[in-house]
Amino acid sequence: MEINFHREIEILKEKISSAKTIILASHMNPDGDNLGSKLAMYKLLLNLGKKVYVVENDEVPTAEEFLPNVDKLVDSEKLENSIADLFICLDCGDLERIGRAVKVFKNAAFTVNIDHHASNTNFADLNIVDDKAPAVCELLYILIKEMGFSIDRDIATCLYTGLSTDTGSFKYDSIRPLTFEVAKKLLEEGIDKNEIVVNLYQRRSREKTDLLLTALKSLKYFNGHKIAVVTINNDDTKKTKARKSDADGIVEFIRDIDGVELAIFIKEKEDSYRISTRSKSYLDVSKLVKTFGGGGHIRAAGATLYKDYYENIDLAIKAVVDAAIKEF
Ligand code: 5GP
Ligand code: MN
């Protein structure tokens, strides 16, 4: 394994060793890599005898509810009066994406940013950013090993989850030989593969199924069927009684249609439209969403369009599709 960041790893180890209180956070709208890296780090620091808090200000997706220590997540508001020796931000490209937790970040004595977004703004005192890593969980495994700390079954479960979800279950272009070396090491910790796979990929509530069916009814193609768009409006969400995270997976379903290179999912929220994009083989969606102030990776990216500018969902669709056609 080729290891970079030797100096940074030394500093991180020294900061962890001297810290008593540590706060962990990630980006809003949590996913497997976000929760996996936070909860892996939580368990590691707990094993080292630290006082650790893990921030989560949003709803945990059903798929990740099985993760060890998921019940320890706290809202950042509860931590606003505590001054941490160390704040570690994982899987978050910039300070805006950290949401309300930014207040706690600013109070910390020392801040660390461990990430894999190419657009990362190096916003912390110590920045360890590897945009070649398909998941922060892969990078975090390397960092833990290099610091000489040991991995237990809970940590391995969390890291494997992030590795699996951020690679689309080991399918995306971003995977590399190291990904499988890390996966092998994690499997050797005796993790329950079946529990992980069933939770991540083989369960769907009736409400979530209804939401998927509703979204599929809105399917429209553009650009000679290379672009597929689906939408969910607030009425759909209410009628299906779906949870916020029940929209996870819809955009991937659309991407998988033969001939579709770009899938766009638009979900109406109170004052905005959330845009989720996925590409299959050649389109860089991180470039596409930049037009709208969003970000992400080459094959998966997102943005928010505010209703002040886009009064209805059709205008939002038109704006994103027009911008997308230019990218082809
Ligand atoms: P998703 O479509 O699953 O919400 O997000 C896909 C990827 O894009 C994730 O890596 C996520 O962090 C990133 N992403 C989604 N929305 C935004 C956004 O509004 N701004 C930035 N910078 N990244 C985003
Ligand atoms: Mn990630």
XYZ file of C-alpha atoms and ligand atoms in Angstrom:
353
model
C 0.000 0.000 0.000
C 1.364 3.382 -0.969
C 0.972 5.813 1.897
C 0.861 9.592 1.579
C 0.320 12.163 4.309
C 3.153 10.983 6.587
C 3.540 14.368 8.288
C -0.226 14.880 8.626
C -0.664 11.424 10.134
C 1.975 12.249 12.757
C 0.185 15.475 13.674
C -3.207 13.743 13.786
C -1.850 11.062 16.097
C -0.285 13.667 18.382
C -3.519 15.714 18.480
C -5.621 12.629 19.255
C -3.205 11.511 21.967
C -3.239 14.876 23.744
C -6.989 15.568 23.358
C -9.477 14.801 26.116
C -12.703 15.888 24.410
C -13.253 15.274 20.714
C -16.238 16.152 18.511
C -16.910 14.408 15.194
C -19.130 15.644 12.378
C -19.794 15.310 8.661
C -22.010 16.755 5.903
C -25.791 17.178 6.086
C -28.127 14.561 4.541
C -26.065 11.662 5.931
C -25.133 8.589 3.893
C -23.187 5.391 4.524
C -19.714 6.908 4.173
C -20.651 9.881 6.342
C -22.122 7.773 9.178
C -19.637 4.928 8.703
C -16.579 7.164 9.016
C -18.005 9.109 11.977
C -19.041 6.012 13.931
C -15.784 4.173 13.124
C -13.835 7.146 14.466
C -16.184 7.325 17.471
C -15.470 3.721 18.475
C -11.736 4.102 17.863
C -11.539 7.177 20.107
C -13.750 5.536 22.719
C -11.340 2.574 22.778
C -8.538 5.096 23.369
C -10.371 6.429 26.441
C -11.460 9.761 24.963
C -14.637 11.696 25.673
C -16.243 11.699 22.220
C -19.369 13.265 20.769
C -20.692 12.511 17.257
C -22.878 15.137 15.653
C -25.913 14.276 13.553
C -28.470 17.005 12.898
C -30.481 15.083 10.286
C -32.520 11.893 10.176
C -30.459 8.697 9.917
C -31.480 6.708 6.792
C -33.167 3.381 7.627
C -30.352 1.559 5.806
C -27.754 2.812 8.295
C -29.787 2.391 11.480
C -27.999 -0.901 12.202
C -24.569 0.706 12.590
C -22.939 0.182 15.995
C -23.382 3.213 18.297
C -25.901 4.934 16.016
C -27.855 5.691 19.223
C -24.982 7.894 20.432
C -25.483 10.561 17.728
C -26.298 14.013 19.124
C -27.654 17.261 17.729
C -24.909 19.904 17.542
C -27.114 22.328 19.494
C -26.448 20.236 22.616
C -22.703 20.784 22.174
C -22.692 24.512 21.553
C -21.421 25.268 25.065
C -18.722 22.631 25.091
C -15.230 23.474 23.944
C -13.573 20.513 22.323
C -9.790 20.054 22.200
C -10.257 18.523 18.810
C -12.943 18.636 16.122
C -12.684 16.083 13.317
C -14.785 16.590 10.219
C -15.159 13.536 7.984
C -16.454 13.261 4.386
C -17.313 16.956 4.142
C -16.022 19.106 1.268
C -16.615 22.530 2.741
C -17.856 24.293 5.853
C -21.246 25.111 4.361
C -22.058 21.400 4.036
C -21.448 20.901 7.756
C -24.638 22.900 8.428
C -25.466 24.040 11.982
C -22.463 22.139 13.376
C -20.261 24.991 12.138
C -20.818 26.772 15.485
C -19.231 23.870 17.351
C -16.444 23.667 14.762
C -15.539 27.307 15.353
C -15.325 26.776 19.140
C -12.834 23.910 18.896
C -9.179 24.415 19.827
C -7.923 22.428 16.819
C -9.768 21.249 13.714
C -9.138 18.383 11.302
C -10.658 17.746 7.870
C -10.493 14.172 6.551
C -12.135 13.930 3.147
C -12.163 12.702 -0.457
C -14.098 15.413 -2.349
C -11.982 16.925 -5.162
C -13.633 20.273 -4.403
C -12.484 20.247 -0.749
C -11.630 23.761 0.447
C -9.023 22.728 3.084
C -11.035 24.539 5.739
C -9.421 23.076 8.871
C -6.139 23.485 10.780
C -5.084 20.055 9.515
C -6.340 18.814 6.149
C -6.049 15.220 4.974
C -7.805 15.108 1.612
C -7.358 12.290 -0.892
C -9.642 12.746 -3.879
C -8.494 9.380 -5.275
C -10.040 7.563 -2.308
C -13.460 6.200 -3.352
C -14.696 6.549 0.226
C -13.528 8.385 3.331
C -13.836 5.022 5.061
C -11.003 3.697 2.849
C -8.783 6.662 3.716
C -9.706 6.385 7.392
C -8.684 2.715 7.472
C -5.220 3.681 6.180
C -4.913 6.529 8.690
C -5.895 4.305 11.630
C -3.377 1.637 10.608
C -0.610 4.196 10.048
C -1.230 5.718 13.479
C -0.763 2.233 14.890
C -4.247 1.973 16.415
C -6.210 -1.246 16.304
C -9.487 -1.947 14.560
C -12.265 -3.914 16.262
C -15.363 -5.547 14.779
C -17.561 -2.453 15.269
C -15.010 -0.203 13.584
C -14.671 -2.690 10.713
C -18.475 -2.835 10.302
C -18.674 0.953 10.043
C -15.730 1.232 7.632
C -17.012 -1.582 5.406
C -20.400 0.164 5.230
C -18.886 3.418 3.937
C -16.603 1.570 1.555
C -19.556 -0.339 0.157
C -22.045 2.541 -0.149
C -19.673 5.144 -1.630
C -18.511 2.673 -4.302
C -22.087 1.669 -5.198
C -21.264 -1.747 -3.746
C -17.800 -1.914 -5.383
C -19.099 -0.899 -8.823
C -17.958 2.699 -9.447
C -14.950 3.818 -11.530
C -13.406 5.166 -8.337
C -12.538 1.705 -6.961
C -8.875 0.725 -7.069
C -6.785 -2.259 -5.956
C -6.382 -0.658 -2.509
C -10.178 -0.671 -2.082
C -10.184 -4.462 -2.189
C -7.121 -4.721 0.035
C -8.955 -2.664 2.647
C -12.183 -4.639 2.152
C -10.206 -7.862 2.683
C -8.721 -6.579 5.954
C -12.163 -5.509 7.172
C -13.712 -8.881 6.309
C -10.935 -10.544 8.310
C -12.233 -8.729 11.403
C -15.214 -11.095 11.304
C -17.895 -8.584 10.346
C -21.420 -9.806 9.617
C -21.533 -9.364 5.803
C -25.120 -10.541 5.579
C -26.358 -8.045 8.178
C -24.575 -5.229 6.335
C -25.791 -6.207 2.862
C -29.399 -6.797 3.899
C -29.565 -3.456 5.710
C -27.885 -1.490 2.941
C -29.362 -3.111 -0.157
C -32.107 -5.610 0.552
C -34.718 -3.843 2.610
C -37.396 -1.301 1.657
C -40.446 -0.219 3.659
C -43.869 -0.053 1.986
C -43.710 3.752 2.223
C -40.325 3.803 0.490
C -41.660 1.453 -2.203
C -44.664 3.760 -2.740
C -42.318 6.729 -3.080
C -40.245 4.883 -5.709
C -43.402 3.981 -7.679
C -44.596 7.597 -7.521
C -41.231 8.882 -8.720
C -41.165 6.403 -11.606
C -44.521 7.717 -12.855
C -42.871 11.122 -13.393
C -40.061 9.733 -15.580
C -39.130 11.922 -18.542
C -36.317 11.558 -21.069
C -34.272 14.287 -22.732
C -31.359 14.504 -25.160
C -32.215 11.362 -27.121
C -32.944 9.324 -23.964
C -29.442 9.994 -22.589
C -30.901 12.084 -19.759
C -33.642 10.710 -17.471
C -35.416 12.894 -14.934
C -37.722 11.942 -12.078
C -39.351 14.203 -9.524
C -41.088 14.025 -6.160
C -43.193 16.930 -4.963
C -44.307 17.727 -1.427
C -47.741 16.174 -2.052
C -46.114 12.878 -3.083
C -44.023 12.849 0.090
C -47.104 13.519 2.235
C -49.335 10.958 0.482
C -46.798 8.150 0.685
C -45.896 9.031 4.314
C -42.292 8.460 3.270
C -39.347 9.479 5.416
C -36.782 11.964 4.139
C -34.207 9.277 3.501
C -36.732 7.088 1.638
C -35.759 8.979 -1.518
C -32.285 7.372 -1.324
C -31.734 4.963 -4.213
C -34.269 6.459 -6.622
C -31.662 8.298 -8.697
C -29.510 5.160 -9.020
C -32.551 3.191 -10.220
C -33.027 5.713 -13.036
C -29.323 5.753 -13.925
C -29.461 2.015 -14.534
C -31.882 2.342 -17.477
C -30.127 1.219 -20.689
C -28.849 4.154 -22.731
C -29.201 6.645 -19.874
C -25.903 8.399 -19.115
C -27.282 11.003 -16.727
C -29.994 10.534 -14.104
C -31.463 13.580 -12.419
C -33.695 13.342 -9.371
C -35.479 16.463 -8.174
C -37.174 16.488 -4.776
C -39.303 19.400 -3.688
C -38.714 20.741 -0.199
C -40.321 23.630 1.691
C -38.313 26.461 0.127
C -36.170 24.650 -2.410
C -35.604 21.741 -4.796
C -32.920 19.175 -3.930
C -31.090 17.944 -6.995
C -29.369 14.570 -7.053
C -27.413 13.524 -10.135
C -25.674 10.308 -11.199
C -23.750 9.505 -14.379
C -22.827 6.109 -15.749
C -19.714 6.252 -17.937
C -18.384 9.586 -19.081
C -20.251 12.683 -17.858
C -18.724 14.644 -14.943
C -21.736 15.528 -12.781
C -19.658 17.479 -10.256
C -19.042 19.975 -13.085
C -22.745 20.087 -13.947
C -23.939 20.904 -10.415
C -21.268 23.579 -9.978
C -23.478 25.807 -12.170
C -25.989 25.659 -9.311
C -23.528 26.039 -6.449
C -23.527 22.310 -5.688
C -20.747 19.762 -5.508
C -19.835 16.109 -5.159
C -17.970 13.571 -7.245
C -17.616 12.748 -10.961
C -20.379 10.105 -10.906
C -22.512 11.398 -7.998
C -23.250 14.992 -7.134
C -25.990 17.232 -5.781
C -27.195 20.803 -5.436
C -30.035 22.898 -4.045
C -32.195 25.200 -6.208
C -34.107 27.813 -4.232
C -37.746 28.627 -4.955
C -36.906 32.353 -4.912
C -35.332 31.749 -8.324
C -37.148 28.620 -9.544
C -40.836 29.143 -8.837
C -42.050 25.698 -9.841
C -40.647 22.242 -10.429
C -40.860 22.568 -14.234
C -38.524 25.576 -14.135
C -36.132 23.600 -11.959
C -36.221 20.660 -14.396
C -35.653 22.975 -17.368
C -32.693 24.722 -15.729
C -30.914 21.478 -14.841
C -31.693 19.734 -18.142
C -30.558 22.766 -20.202
C -27.292 22.907 -18.265
C -26.885 19.126 -18.630
C -27.374 19.140 -22.417
C -24.455 21.590 -22.655
C -22.247 19.083 -20.817
C -22.810 16.366 -23.449
P -26.556 12.858 -3.112
O -27.032 12.984 -4.524
O -26.509 11.424 -2.685
O -27.275 13.737 -2.165
O -25.050 13.365 -3.106
C -24.063 12.805 -3.926
C -22.708 13.408 -3.595
O -22.725 14.809 -3.836
C -22.278 13.267 -2.133
O -20.874 13.093 -2.108
C -22.642 14.574 -1.511
O -21.825 14.885 -0.450
C -22.461 15.549 -2.666
N -23.436 16.651 -2.595
C -24.773 16.536 -2.648
N -25.362 17.743 -2.579
C -24.376 18.653 -2.480
C -24.355 20.090 -2.355
O -25.384 20.768 -2.334
N -23.122 20.676 -2.257
C -21.970 19.945 -2.274
N -20.811 20.605 -2.174
N -21.960 18.605 -2.390
C -23.140 17.952 -2.485
Mn -17.987 10.014 0.905
